[in-house]
Short mmCIF file of C-alpha atoms and ligand atoms in Angstrom, two decimals:
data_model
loop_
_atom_site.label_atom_id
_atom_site.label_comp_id
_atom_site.label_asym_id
_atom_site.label_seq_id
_atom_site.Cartn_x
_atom_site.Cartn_y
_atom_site.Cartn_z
CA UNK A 1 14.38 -23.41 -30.22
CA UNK A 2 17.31 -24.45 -28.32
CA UNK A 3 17.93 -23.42 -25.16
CA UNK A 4 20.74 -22.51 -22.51
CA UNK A 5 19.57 -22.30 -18.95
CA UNK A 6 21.88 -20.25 -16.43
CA UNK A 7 20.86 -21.70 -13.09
CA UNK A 8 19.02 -24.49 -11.64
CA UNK A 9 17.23 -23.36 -8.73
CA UNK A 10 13.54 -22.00 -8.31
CA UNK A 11 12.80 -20.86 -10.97
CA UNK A 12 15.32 -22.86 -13.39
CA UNK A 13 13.75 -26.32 -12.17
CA UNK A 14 10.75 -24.79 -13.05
CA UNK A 15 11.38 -24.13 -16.65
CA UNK A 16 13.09 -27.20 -17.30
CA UNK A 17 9.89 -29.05 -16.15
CA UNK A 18 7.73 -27.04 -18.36
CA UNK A 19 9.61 -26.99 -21.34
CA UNK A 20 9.89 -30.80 -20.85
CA UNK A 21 6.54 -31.00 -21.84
CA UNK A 22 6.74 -29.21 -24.94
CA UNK A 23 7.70 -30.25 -28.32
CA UNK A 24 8.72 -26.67 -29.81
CA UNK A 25 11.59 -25.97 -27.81
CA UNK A 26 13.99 -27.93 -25.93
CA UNK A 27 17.06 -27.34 -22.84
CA UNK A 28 19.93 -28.10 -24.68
CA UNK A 29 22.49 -27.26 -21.70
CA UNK A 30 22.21 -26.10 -18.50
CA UNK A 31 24.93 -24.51 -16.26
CA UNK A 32 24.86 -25.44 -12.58
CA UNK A 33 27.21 -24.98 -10.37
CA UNK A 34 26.42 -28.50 -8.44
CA UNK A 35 26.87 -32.00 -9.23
CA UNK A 36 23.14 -33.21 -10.70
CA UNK A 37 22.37 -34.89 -14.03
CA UNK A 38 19.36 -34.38 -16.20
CA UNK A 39 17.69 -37.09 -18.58
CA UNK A 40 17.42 -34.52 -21.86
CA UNK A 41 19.68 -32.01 -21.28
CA UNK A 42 23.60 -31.80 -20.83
CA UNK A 43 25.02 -29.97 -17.30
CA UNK A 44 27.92 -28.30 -17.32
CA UNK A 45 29.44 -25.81 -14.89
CA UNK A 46 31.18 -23.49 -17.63
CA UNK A 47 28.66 -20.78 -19.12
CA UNK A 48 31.38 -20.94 -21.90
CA UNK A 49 29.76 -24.82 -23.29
CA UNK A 50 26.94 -22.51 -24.05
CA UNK A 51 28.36 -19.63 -25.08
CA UNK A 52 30.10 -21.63 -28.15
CA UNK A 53 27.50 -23.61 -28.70
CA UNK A 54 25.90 -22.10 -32.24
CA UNK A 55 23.07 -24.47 -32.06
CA UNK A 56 22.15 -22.70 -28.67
CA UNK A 57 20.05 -19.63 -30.26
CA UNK A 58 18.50 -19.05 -26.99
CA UNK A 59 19.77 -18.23 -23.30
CA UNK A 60 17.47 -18.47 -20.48
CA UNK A 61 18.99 -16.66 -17.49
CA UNK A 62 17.36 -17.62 -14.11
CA UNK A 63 20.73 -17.25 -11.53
CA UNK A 64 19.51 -13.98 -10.27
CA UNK A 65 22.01 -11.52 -8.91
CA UNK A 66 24.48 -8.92 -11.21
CA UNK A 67 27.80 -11.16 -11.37
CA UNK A 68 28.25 -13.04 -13.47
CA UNK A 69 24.50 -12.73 -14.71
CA UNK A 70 25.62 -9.65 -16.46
CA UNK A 71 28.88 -10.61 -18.26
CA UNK A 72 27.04 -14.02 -19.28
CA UNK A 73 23.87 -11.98 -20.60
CA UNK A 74 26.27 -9.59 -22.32
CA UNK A 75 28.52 -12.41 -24.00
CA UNK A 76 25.46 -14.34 -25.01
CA UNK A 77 23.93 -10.86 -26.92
CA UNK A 78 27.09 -10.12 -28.62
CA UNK A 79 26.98 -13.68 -29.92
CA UNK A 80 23.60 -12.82 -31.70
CA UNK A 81 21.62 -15.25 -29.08
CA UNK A 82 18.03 -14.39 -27.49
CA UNK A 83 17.57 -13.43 -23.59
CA UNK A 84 14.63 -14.67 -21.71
CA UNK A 85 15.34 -14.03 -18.30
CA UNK A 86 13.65 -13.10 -14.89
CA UNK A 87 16.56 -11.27 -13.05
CA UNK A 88 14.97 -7.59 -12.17
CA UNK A 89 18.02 -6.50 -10.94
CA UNK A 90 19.85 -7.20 -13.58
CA UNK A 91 17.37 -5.52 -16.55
CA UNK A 92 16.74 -2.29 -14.26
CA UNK A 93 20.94 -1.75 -13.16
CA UNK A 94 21.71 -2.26 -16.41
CA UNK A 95 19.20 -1.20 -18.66
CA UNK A 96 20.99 1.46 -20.39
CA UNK A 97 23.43 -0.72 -21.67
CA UNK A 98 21.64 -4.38 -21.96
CA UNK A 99 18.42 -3.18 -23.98
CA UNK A 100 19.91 -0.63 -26.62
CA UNK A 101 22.84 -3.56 -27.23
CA UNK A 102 20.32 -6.27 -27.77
CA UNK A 103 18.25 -3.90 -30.45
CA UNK A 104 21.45 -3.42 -31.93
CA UNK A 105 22.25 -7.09 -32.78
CA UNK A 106 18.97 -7.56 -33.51
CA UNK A 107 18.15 -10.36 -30.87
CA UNK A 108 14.99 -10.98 -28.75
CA UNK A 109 15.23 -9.60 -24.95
CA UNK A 110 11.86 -10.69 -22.91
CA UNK A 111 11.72 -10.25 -19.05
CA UNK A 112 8.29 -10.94 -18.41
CA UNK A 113 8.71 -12.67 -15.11
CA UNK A 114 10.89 -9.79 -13.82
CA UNK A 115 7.82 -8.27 -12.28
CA UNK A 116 4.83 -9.79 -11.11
CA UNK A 117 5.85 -13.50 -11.39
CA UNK A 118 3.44 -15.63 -12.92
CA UNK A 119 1.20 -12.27 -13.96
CA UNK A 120 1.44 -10.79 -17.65
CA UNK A 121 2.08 -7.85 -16.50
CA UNK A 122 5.33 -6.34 -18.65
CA UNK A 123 3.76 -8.15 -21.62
CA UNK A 124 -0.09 -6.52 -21.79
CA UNK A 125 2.42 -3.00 -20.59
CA UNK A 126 3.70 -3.84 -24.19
CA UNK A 127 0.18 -3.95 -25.60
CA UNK A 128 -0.80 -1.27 -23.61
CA UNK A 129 1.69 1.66 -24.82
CA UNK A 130 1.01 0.48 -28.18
CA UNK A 131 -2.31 2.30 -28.23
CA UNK A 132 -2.45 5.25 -25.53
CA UNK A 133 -0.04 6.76 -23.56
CA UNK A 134 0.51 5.81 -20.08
CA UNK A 135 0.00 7.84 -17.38
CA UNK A 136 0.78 5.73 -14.31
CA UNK A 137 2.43 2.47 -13.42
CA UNK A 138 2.47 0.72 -9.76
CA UNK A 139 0.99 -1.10 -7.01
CA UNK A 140 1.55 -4.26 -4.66
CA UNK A 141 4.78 -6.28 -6.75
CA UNK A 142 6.73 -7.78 -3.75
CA UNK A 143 4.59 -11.44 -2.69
CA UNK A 144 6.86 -11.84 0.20
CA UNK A 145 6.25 -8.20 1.73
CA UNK A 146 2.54 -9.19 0.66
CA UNK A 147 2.60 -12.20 2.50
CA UNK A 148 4.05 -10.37 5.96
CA UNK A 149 2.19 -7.32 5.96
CA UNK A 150 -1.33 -9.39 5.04
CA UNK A 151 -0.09 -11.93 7.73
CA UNK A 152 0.53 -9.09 10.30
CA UNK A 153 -2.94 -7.63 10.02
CA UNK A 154 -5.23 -10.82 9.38
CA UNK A 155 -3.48 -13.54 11.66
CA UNK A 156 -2.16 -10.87 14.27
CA UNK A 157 1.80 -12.91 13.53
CA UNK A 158 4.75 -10.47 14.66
CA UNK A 159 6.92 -9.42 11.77
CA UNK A 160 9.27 -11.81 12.68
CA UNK A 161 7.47 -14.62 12.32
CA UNK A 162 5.82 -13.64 9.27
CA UNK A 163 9.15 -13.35 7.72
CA UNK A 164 10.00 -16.62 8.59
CA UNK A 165 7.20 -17.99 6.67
CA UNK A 166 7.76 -16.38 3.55
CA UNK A 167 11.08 -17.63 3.51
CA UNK A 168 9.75 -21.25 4.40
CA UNK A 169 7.54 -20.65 1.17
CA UNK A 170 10.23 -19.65 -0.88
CA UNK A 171 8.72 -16.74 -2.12
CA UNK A 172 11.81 -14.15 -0.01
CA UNK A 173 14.95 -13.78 -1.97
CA UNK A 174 17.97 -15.39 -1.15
CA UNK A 175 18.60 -12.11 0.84
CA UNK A 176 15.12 -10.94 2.59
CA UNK A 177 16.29 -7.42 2.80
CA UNK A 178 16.14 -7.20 -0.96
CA UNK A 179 12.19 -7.80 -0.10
CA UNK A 180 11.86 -6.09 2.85
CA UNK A 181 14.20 -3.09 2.03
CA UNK A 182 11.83 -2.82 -1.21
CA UNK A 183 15.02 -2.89 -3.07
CA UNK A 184 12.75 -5.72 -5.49
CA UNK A 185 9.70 -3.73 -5.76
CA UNK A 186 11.90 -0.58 -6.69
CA UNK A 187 13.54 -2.88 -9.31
CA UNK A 188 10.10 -3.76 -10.71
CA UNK A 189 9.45 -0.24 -11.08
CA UNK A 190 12.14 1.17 -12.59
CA UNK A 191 11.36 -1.26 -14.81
CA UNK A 192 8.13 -0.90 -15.41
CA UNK A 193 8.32 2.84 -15.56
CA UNK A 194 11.25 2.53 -18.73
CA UNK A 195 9.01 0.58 -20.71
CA UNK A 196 5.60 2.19 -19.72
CA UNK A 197 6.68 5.56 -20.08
CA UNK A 198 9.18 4.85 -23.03
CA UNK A 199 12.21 6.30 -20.83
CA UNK A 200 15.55 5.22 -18.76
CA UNK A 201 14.92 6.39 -15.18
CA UNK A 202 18.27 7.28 -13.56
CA UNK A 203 17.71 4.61 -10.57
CA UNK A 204 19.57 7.25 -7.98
CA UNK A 205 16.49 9.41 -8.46
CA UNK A 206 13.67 6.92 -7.26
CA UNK A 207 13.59 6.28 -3.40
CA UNK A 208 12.43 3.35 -1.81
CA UNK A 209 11.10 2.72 1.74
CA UNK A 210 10.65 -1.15 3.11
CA UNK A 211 8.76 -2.40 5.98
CA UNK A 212 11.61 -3.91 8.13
CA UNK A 213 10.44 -1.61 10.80
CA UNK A 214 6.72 -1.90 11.70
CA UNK A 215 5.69 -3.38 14.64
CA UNK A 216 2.34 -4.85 15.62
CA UNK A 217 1.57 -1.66 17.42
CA UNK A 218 1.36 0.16 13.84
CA UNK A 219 -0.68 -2.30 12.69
CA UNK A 220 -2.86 -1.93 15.69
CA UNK A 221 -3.30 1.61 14.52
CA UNK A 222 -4.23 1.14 10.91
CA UNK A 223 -6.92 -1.34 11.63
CA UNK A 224 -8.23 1.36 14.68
CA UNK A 225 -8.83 3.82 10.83
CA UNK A 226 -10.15 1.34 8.90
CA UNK A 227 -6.36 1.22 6.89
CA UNK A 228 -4.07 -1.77 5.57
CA UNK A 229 -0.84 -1.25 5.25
CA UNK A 230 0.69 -2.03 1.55
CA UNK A 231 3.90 -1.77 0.31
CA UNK A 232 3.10 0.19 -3.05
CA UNK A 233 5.56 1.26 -5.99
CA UNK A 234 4.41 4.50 -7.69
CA UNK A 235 5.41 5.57 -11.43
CA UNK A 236 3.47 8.57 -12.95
CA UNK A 237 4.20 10.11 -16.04
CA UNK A 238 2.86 13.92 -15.91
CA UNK A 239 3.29 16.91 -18.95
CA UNK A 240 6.82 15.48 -19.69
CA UNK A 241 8.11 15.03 -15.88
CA UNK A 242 8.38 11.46 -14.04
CA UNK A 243 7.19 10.72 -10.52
CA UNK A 244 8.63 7.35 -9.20
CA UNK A 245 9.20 5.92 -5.27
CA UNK A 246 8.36 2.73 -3.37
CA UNK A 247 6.83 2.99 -0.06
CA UNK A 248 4.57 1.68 2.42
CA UNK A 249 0.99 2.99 1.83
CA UNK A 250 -2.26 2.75 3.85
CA UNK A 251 -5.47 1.66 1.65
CA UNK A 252 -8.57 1.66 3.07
CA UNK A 253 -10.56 -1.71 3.55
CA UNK A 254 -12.78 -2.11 0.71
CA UNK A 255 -10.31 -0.96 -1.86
CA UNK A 256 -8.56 -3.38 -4.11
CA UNK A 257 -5.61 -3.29 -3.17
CA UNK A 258 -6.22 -3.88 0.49
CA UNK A 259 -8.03 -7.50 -0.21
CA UNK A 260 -4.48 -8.55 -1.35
CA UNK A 261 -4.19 -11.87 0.12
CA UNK A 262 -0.77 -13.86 0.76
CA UNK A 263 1.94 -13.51 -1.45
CA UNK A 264 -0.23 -12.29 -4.39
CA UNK A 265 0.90 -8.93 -6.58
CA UNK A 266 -1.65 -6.77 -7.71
CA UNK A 267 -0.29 -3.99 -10.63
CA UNK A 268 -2.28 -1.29 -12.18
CA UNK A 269 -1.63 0.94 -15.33
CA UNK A 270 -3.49 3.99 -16.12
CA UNK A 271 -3.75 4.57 -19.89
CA UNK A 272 -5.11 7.58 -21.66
CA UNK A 273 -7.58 5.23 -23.67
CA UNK A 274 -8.35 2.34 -21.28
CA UNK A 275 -8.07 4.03 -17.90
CA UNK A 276 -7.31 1.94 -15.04
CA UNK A 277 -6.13 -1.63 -15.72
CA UNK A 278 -4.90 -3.99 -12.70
CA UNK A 279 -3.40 -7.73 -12.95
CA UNK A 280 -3.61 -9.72 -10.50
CA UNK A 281 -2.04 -12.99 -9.69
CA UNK A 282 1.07 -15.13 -7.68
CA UNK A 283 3.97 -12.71 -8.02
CA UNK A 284 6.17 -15.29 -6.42
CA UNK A 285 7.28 -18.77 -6.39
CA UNK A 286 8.26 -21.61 -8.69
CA UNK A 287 5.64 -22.71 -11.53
CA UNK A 288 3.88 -19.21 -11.24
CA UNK A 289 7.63 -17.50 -12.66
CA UNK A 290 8.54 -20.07 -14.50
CA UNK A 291 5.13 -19.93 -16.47
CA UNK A 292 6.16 -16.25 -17.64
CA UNK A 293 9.54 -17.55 -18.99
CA UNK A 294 8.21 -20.39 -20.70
CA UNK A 295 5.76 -17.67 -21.91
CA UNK A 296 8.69 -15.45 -23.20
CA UNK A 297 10.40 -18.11 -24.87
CA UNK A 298 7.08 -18.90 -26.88
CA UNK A 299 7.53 -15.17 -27.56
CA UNK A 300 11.12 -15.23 -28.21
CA UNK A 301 9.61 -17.70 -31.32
CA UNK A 302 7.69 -15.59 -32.58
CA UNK A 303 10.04 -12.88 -32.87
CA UNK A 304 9.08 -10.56 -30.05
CA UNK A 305 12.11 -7.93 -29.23
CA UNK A 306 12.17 -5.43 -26.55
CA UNK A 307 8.81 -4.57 -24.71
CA UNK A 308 9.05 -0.82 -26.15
CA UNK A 309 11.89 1.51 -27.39
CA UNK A 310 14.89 2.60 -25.99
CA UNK A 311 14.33 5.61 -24.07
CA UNK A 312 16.55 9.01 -22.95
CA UNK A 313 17.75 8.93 -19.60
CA UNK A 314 15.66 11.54 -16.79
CA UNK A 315 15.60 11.67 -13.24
CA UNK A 316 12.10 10.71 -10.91
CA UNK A 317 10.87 14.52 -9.73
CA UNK A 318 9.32 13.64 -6.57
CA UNK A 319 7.33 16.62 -6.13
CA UNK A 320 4.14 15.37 -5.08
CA UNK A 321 2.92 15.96 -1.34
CA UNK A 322 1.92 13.85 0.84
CA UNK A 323 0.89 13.17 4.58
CA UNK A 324 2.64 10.38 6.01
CA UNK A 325 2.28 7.84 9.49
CA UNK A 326 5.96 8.22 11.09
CA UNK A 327 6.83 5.35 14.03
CA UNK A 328 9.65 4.56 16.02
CA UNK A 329 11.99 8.13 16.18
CA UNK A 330 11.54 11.31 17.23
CA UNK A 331 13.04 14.51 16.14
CA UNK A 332 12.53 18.23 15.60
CA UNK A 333 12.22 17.94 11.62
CA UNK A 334 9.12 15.54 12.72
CA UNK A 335 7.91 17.95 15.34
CA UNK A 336 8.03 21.16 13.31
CA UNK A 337 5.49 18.83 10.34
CA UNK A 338 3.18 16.94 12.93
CA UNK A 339 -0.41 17.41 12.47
CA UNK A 340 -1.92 14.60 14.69
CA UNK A 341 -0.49 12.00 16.63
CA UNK A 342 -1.82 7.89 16.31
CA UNK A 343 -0.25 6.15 19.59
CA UNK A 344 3.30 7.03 19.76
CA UNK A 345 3.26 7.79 15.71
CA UNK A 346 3.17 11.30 14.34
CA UNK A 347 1.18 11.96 11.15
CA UNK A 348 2.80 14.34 9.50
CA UNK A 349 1.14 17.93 7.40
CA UNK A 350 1.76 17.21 4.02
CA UNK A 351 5.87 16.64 2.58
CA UNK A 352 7.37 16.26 -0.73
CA UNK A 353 7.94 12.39 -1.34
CA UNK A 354 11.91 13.81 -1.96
CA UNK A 355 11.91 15.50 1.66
CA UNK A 356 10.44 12.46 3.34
CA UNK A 357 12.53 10.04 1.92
CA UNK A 358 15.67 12.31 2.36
CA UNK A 359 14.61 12.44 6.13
CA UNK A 360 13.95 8.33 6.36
CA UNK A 361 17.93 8.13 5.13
CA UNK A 362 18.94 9.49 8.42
CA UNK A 363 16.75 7.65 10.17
CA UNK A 364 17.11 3.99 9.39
CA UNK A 365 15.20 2.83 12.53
CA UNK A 366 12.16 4.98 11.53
CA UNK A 367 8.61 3.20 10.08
CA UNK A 368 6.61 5.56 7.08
CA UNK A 369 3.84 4.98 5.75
CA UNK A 370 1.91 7.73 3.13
CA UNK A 371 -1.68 8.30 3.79
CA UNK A 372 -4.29 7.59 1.68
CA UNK A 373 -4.13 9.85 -1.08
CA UNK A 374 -8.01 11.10 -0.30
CA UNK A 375 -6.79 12.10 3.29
CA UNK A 376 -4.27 14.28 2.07
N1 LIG B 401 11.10 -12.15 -3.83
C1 LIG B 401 10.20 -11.76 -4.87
C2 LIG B 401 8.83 -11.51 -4.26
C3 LIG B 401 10.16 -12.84 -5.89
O1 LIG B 401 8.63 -11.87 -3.10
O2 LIG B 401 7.96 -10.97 -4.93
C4 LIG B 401 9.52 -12.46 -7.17
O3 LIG B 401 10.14 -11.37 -7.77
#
């Protein structure tokens, strides 16, 4: 296999050291935008030495953002050459058009390190669906909001600092709010939904709340119930409809999911065979990502395509109800749902996921965070 890497960063570095190591596939080219030289492979700054290049049957994309990651990963397909690459915003925005093109020329697309880093997580999805259907997708797939939100409640650090860390460890993107926002973790599950449930969610329908706003005084209040806060993705698959929304959730201590340490992911699948399944592993950071797109590539030689079928576009219902911890504004819409009050926080009688998300748009400075779903 020879191979075109798109990017030299993180993750890139990372794959070229692996595959270095490896006598099955080489890095033929890589296209960096700075002045570096590499012992076994050529740098160039013009995607288009690659592009022409018909020895190149493989293109390993690790820039990360939509332009030019998109035109390059379209040009490269229409030439007939593979895609291995990690960019989650790039498969979920453009799904509709990226997967069905690839299974029409007939070339390998494998994204494994899109979600969960270093965890097999898309690639035992792929096993998964084979067998059973699935009936839910989700859990903790953002390391960075991990690492603050596990900082915030074990080490007592304000958000602020906690941030700062996870940017130190390189685990934030380039732009935190993409973590914090959980604009990545609502990637991951559009993602993750389309291939576990065989479907192309329209991404306007699936909300997504971040944790920019919680202070040390909500965190103060979880621990006072015995909660941890995590910032969970949600994909359910019910009788032909389609749940999906990221938000803050409180676990109780004890459960899985709340002895997430640092910037580790844990994701769970619910099949109709297997019942619950969870991975766990880093989510984030160099070697751990890189791993998965060495792993695709191995994949990619083996003649793996697509993870599952193209599937019709449908819109996330939303329906489901939910009581939810509400800090930092006050308003009647709040008033008229409050059940109890923690501190200054209203807990809420139970709201559609759609209402309370279409509430939190107006009011950008708020904090939410659903209940536990056995205290609803
Ligand atoms: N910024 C992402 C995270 C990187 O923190 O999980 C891996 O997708």
């Amino acid at each position: 296999m020879r191979i075109g890497l798109l990017g030299f960063g993180v993750v890139g570095r990372g794959v070229y050291d692996i595959i270095a190591l490896r006598s099955d596939m080489e890095v033929a080219k890589v296209v960096c935008l700075e002045d570096i030289s590499l012992p076994d492979a050529q740098v160039t700054k013009h995607f288009d030495d690659v592009l022409s290049d018909s020895t190149i049957n493989t293109v390993v994309e690790a820039m990360g953002g939509l332009h030019p990651a998109y035109e390059f990963v379209r040009a490269a397909i229409e030439a007939g050459k593979n895609i291995v690459t990690s960019n989650k915003a790039l498969v979920a925005t453009f799904y509709d058009e990226l997967i069905p093109l690839a299974e029409s020329k007939g070339v390998c697309f494998r994204c494994t390190a899109a979600v969960g880093g270093g965890i097999g997580w898309l690639s035992e999805l792929e096993r998964a669906r084979r067998a059973q259907s699935i009936h839910r997708v989700g859990g903790i797939m953002n390391g960075t909001c991990n690492y603050i939100l596990d900082s915030m409640t074990r080490l007592d650090l304000s958000y602020a600092d906690a941030l700062s860390q996870a940017q130190a460890l390189g685990y934030a993107e380039a732009n935190p709010s993409t973590d914090v926002d959980g604009i990545d973790t609502w990637h991951k599950l559009i993602l993750s939904s389309n291939i576990g449930f065989g479907i192309t969610l329209d991404p306007e329908s699936v909300p997504a709340a971040g944790i920019r706003n919680i202070r040390a005084e909500d965190v103060a209040n979880f621990k006072a119930h015995g909660l941890v806060c995590k910032l969970i993705s949600t994909g359910k698959s019910q009788d032909g409809s389609f749940s999906a929304y990221v938000q803050p959730t409180l676990v109780h201590q004890g459960e899985p999911e709340a002895a997430v340490p640092a910037n580790y992911n844990l994701i769970t699948l619910v099949g109709s065979a297997s019942g619950r399944m969870s991975f766990y592993g880093q989510g984030a950071g160099r070697y751990p990502t890189a791993y998965n797109v060495v792993q695709d590539c191995v994949d990619v030689l083996s003649g793996k395509h697509f993870y599952s079928p193209y599937g019709k576009k449908i819109s996330a219902v939303n329906a489901d109800a939910l009581c939810y911890y509400v800090s930092g504004v006050q308003d009647s819409w709040l008033e008229d749902n409050r059940q109890a009050t923690w501190g200054d926080a209203v807990i809420t009688k139970p709201v559609s996921v759609k209402a309370m998300h279409a509430w939190l748009k107006n009011h950008p400075d708020a904090f939410i965070a659903a209940l536990p779903v056995s205290e609803q």
